[in-house]
Coordinates of C-alpha atoms in Angstrom, one line a residue:
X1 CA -40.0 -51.7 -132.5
X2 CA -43.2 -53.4 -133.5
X3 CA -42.3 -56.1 -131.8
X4 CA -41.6 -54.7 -129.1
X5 CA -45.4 -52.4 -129.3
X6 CA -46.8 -55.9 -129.8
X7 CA -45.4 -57.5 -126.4
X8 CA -46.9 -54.5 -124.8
X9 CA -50.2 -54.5 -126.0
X10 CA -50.6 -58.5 -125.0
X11 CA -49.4 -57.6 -121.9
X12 CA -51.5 -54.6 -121.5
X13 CA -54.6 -57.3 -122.7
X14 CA -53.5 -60.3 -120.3
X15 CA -53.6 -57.7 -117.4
X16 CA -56.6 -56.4 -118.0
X17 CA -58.1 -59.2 -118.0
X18 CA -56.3 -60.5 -114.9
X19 CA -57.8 -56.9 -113.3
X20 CA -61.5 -57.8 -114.8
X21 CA -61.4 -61.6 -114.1
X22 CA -60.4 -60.6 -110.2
X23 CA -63.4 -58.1 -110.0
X24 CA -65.7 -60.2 -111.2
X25 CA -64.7 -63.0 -108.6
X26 CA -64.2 -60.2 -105.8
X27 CA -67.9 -59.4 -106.7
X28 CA -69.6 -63.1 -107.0
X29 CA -67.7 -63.5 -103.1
X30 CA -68.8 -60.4 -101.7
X31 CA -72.3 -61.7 -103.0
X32 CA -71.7 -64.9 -101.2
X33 CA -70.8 -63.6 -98.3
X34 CA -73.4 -61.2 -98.2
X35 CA -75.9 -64.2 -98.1
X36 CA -74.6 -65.7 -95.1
X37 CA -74.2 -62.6 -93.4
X38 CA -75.3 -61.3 -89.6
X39 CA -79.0 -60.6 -89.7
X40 CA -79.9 -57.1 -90.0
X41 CA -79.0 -55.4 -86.2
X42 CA -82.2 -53.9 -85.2
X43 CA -80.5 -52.3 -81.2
X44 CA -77.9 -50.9 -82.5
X45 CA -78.8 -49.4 -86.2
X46 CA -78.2 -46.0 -85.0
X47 CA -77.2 -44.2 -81.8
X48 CA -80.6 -43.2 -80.3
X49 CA -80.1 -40.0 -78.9
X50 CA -77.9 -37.9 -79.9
X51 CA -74.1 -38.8 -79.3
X52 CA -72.8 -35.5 -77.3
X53 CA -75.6 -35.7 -74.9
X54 CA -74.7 -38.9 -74.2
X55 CA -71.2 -38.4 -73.8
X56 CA -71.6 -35.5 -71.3
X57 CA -74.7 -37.2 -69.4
X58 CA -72.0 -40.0 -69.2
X59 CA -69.0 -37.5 -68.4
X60 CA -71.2 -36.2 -65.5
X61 CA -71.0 -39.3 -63.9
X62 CA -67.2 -39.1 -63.0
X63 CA -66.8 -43.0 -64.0
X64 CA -63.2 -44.4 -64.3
X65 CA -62.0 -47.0 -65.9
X66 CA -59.4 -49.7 -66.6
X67 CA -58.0 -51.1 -70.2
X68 CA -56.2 -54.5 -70.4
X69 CA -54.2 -55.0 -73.9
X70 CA -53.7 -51.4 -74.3
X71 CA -50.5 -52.1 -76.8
X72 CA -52.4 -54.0 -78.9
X73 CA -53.7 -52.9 -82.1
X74 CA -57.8 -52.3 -80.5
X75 CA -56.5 -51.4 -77.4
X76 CA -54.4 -48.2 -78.4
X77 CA -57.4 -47.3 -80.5
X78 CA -59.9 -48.0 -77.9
X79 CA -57.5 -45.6 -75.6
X80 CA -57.5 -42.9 -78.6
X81 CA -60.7 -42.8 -78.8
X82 CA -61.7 -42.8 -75.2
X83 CA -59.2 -40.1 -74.6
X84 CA -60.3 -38.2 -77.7
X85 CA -64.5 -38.6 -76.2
X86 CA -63.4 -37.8 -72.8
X87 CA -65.7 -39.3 -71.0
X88 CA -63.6 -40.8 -68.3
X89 CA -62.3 -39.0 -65.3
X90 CA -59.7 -41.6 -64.4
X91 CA -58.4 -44.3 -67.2
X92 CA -55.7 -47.1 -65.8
X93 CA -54.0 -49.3 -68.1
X94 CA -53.2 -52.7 -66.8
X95 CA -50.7 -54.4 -68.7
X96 CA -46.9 -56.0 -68.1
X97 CA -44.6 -53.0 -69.1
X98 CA -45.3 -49.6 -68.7
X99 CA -46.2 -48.0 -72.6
X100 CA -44.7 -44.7 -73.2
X101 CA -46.8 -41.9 -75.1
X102 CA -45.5 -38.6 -77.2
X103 CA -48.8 -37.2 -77.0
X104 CA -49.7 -34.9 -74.1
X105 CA -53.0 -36.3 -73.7
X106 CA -51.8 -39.4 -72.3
X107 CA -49.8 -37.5 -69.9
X108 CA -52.5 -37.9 -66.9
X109 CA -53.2 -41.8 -67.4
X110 CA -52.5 -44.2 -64.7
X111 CA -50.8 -47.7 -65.2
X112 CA -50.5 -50.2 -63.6
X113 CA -47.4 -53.0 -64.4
X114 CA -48.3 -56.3 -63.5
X115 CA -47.2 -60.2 -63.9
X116 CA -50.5 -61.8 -65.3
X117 CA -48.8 -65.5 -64.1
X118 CA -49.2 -64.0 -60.7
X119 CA -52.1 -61.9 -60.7
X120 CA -53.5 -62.7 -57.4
X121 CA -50.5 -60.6 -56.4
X122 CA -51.9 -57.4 -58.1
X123 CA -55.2 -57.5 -56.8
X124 CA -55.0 -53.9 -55.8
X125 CA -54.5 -52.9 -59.2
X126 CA -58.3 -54.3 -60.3
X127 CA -60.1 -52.2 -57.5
X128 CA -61.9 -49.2 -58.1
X129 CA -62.8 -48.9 -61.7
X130 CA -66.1 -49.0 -62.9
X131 CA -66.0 -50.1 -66.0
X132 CA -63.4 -52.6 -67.9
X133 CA -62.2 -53.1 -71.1
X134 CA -59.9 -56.2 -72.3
X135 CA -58.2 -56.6 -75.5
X136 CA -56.2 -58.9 -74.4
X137 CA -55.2 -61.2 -77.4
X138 CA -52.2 -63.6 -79.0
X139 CA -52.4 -66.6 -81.5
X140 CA -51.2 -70.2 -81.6
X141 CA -48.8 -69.6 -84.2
X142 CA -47.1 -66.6 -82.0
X143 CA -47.5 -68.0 -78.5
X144 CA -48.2 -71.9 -79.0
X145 CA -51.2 -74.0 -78.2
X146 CA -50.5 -73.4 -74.6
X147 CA -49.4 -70.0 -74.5
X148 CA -52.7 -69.4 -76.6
X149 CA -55.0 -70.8 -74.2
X150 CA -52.9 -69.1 -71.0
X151 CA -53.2 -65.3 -73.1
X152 CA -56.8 -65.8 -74.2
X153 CA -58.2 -67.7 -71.5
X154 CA -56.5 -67.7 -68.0
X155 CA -55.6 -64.3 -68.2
X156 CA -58.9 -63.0 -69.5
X157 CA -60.7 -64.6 -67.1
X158 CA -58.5 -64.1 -64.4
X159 CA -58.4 -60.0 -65.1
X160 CA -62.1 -60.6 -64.9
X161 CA -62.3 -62.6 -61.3
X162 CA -60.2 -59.7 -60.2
X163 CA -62.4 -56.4 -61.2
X164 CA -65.4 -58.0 -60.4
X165 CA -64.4 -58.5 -56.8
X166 CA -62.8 -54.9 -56.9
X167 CA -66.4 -53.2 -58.0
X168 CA -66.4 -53.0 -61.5
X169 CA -69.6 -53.3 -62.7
X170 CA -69.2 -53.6 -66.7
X171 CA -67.0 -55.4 -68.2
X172 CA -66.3 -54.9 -72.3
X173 CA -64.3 -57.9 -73.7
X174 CA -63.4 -58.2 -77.4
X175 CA -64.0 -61.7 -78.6
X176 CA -63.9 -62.9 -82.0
X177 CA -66.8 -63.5 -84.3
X178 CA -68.0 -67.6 -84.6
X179 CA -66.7 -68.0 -80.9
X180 CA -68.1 -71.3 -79.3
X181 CA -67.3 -73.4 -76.5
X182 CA -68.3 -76.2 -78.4
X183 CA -66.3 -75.6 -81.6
X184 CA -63.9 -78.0 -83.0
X185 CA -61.7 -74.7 -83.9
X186 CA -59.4 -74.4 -80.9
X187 CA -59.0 -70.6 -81.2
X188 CA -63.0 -70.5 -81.1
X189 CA -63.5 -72.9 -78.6
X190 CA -61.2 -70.5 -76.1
X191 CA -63.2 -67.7 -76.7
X192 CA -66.2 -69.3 -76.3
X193 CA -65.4 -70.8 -73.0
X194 CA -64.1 -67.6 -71.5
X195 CA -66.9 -65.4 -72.8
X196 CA -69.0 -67.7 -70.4
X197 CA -67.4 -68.1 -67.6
X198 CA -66.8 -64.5 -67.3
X199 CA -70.9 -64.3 -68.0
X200 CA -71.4 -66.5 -64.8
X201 CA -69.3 -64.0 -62.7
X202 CA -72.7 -61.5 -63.0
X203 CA -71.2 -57.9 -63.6
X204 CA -73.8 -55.9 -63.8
X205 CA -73.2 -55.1 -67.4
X206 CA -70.9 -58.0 -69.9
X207 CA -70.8 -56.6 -73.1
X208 CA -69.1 -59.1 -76.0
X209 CA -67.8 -58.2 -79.1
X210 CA -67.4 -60.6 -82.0
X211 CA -65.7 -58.8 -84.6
X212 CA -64.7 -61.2 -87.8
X213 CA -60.8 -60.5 -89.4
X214 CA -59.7 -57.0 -88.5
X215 CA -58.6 -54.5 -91.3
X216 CA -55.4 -53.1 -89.7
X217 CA -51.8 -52.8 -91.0
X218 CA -50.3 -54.5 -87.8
X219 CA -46.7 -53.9 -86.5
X220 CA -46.4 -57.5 -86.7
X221 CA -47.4 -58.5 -90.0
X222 CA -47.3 -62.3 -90.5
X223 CA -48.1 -63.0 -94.1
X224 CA -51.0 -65.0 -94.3
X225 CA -52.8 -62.5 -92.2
X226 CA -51.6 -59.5 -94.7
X227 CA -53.4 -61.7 -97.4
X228 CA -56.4 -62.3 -95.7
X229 CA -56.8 -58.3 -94.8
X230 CA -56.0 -57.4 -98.3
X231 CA -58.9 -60.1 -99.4
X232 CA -61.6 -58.8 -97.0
X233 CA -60.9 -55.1 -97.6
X234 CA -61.4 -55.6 -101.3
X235 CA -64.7 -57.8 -100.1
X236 CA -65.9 -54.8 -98.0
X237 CA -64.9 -52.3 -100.8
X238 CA -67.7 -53.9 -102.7
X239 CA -70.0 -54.3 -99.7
X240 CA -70.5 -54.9 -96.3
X241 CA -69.4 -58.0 -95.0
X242 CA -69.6 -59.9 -91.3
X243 CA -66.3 -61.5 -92.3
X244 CA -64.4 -58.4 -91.6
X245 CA -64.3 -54.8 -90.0
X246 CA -62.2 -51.7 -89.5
X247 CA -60.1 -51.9 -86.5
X248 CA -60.8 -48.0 -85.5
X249 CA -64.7 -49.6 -86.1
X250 CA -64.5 -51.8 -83.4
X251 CA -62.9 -49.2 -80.4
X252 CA -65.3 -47.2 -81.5
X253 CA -68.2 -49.2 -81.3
X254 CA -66.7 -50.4 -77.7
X255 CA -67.0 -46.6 -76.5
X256 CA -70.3 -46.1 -77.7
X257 CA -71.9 -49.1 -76.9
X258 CA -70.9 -48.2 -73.0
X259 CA -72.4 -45.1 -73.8
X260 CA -76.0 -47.0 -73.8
X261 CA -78.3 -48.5 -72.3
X262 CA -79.0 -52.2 -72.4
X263 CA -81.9 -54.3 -72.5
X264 CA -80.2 -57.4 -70.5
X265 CA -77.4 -58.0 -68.0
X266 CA -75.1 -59.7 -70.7
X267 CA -75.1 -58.6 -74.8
X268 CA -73.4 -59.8 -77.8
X269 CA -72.5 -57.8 -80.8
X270 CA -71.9 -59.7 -84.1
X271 CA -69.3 -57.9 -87.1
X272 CA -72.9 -56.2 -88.5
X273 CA -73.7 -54.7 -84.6
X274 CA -70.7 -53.5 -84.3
X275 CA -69.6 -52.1 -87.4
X276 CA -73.2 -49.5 -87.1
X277 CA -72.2 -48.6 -83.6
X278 CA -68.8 -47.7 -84.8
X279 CA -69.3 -46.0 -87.8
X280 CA -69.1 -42.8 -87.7
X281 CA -69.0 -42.6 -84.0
X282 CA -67.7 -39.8 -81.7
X283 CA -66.6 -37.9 -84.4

């Protein structure tokens, strides 16, 4: 018996130090990263007006819509919460299966099935939105280097081409944060190129958004992504962080950012833009 009340209090001892040594270390890199975070976002600190005027000046409008990747993790939220704001009178999701919904509020969406190898074929289904929104997203290790770079790059930009010649005069895309066309990163490098080249197609409005790793429980859950959420939500438990963001952050701050009004034709939002727009937003 006293053995066995000795066993449990060095085991009781080791773990609490295991719980105090990993605090400490969750602290000193939340402290880290906190140095080399975004700069401080001065646009987009606060909405400026009050958000349910500017959703039914917006509603007023009688804008529609189109979201591309709406099965993925941001796009269903981004459709939640642009069916939950309202602001919309027409929303078409462009995709390659047709998604089926319990809720009732999805009853009156449109969608639109298409074959993104042949998308030149599907024109038709890119005219006559005003406003776009792509999520579209896969990774090398799911789809290959070339899969990859057809997903994130030829279909993006494609999708683009397409709604720009159909009238849609914003375009929203979700890019990732550190994207650059000159990076030796492949993943980054793709983003980067397709953020401009969809820049030098001269919607009226090209919003990006560079979120860092997304705090979402996916369907698909490879392991070294489940790590790396559980790492940067005990980061951002200690503070904020432009490593990482609530996904429901991000659609948010998509929906509210198209809510404003910009100071320039084509605007990037960092993890630190993004997560003010989004929190708290349209609730």
């Amino acid at each position: 018996m006293l053995l066995a009340m000795s066993v449990m209090k060095l085991l009781d001892s080791i773990l609490g130090n295991a719980t105090g040594i990993f605090t400490v270390v969750i602290v000193l890199i939340a402290v880290l990263f906190n140095y080399f975070d975004d700069p401080d976002p001065v646009k987009y600190n606060s909405m400026a007006e009050d958000t349910k005027t500017l959703e039914e000046n917006f509603r007023q409008q009688n804008k529609s819509c189109f979201i591309l990747g709406a099965s993925g993790e941001t796009g269903r939220m981004l459709l939640q919460d642009l069916l939950g704001r309202n602001i919309f009178s027409k929303i078409t999701l462009i995709g390659r299966r047709t998604l089926t919904f319990e809720d009732k509020a999805n009853e009156n969406l449109v969608q639109e099935v298409v074959d993104f190898e042949k998308l030149e074929d599907y024109a038709a289904s890119f005219q006559g939105h005003d406003i776009g929104y792509c999520c579209l997203g896969t990774t090398k290790a799911k789809a290959g280097t070339e899969g990859f770079i057809r997903v994130d790059h030829d279909y993006v930009l494609k999708s683009a081409e397409l709604a720009k010649a159909g009238g849609c005069a914003q375009f929203h895309l979700e890019s990732s944060r550190g994207a650059d066309k000159n990076s030796n990163f492949l993943y980054l490098k793709v983003k980067g190129q397709v953020e401009e080249e969809i820049e030098a197609l001269g919607f009226d409005r090209f919003a990006i958004y560079r979120p860092g790793v997304l705090l979402v429980d996916r369907q698909e859950s490879r392991p070294a992504e489940w790590l790396a959420r559980k790492f940067f939500g005990a980061v951002s438990a200690v503070c904020s962080t432009a490593m990482s963001i609530p996904i429901q952050a991000v659609a948010k701050a998509m929906v509210s950012n198209t809510l404003l009004q910009p100071e320039q034709k084509t605007e990037i939002l960092e993890n630190k833009d993004i997560a003010s727009l989004g929190k708290g937003a349209g609730q």
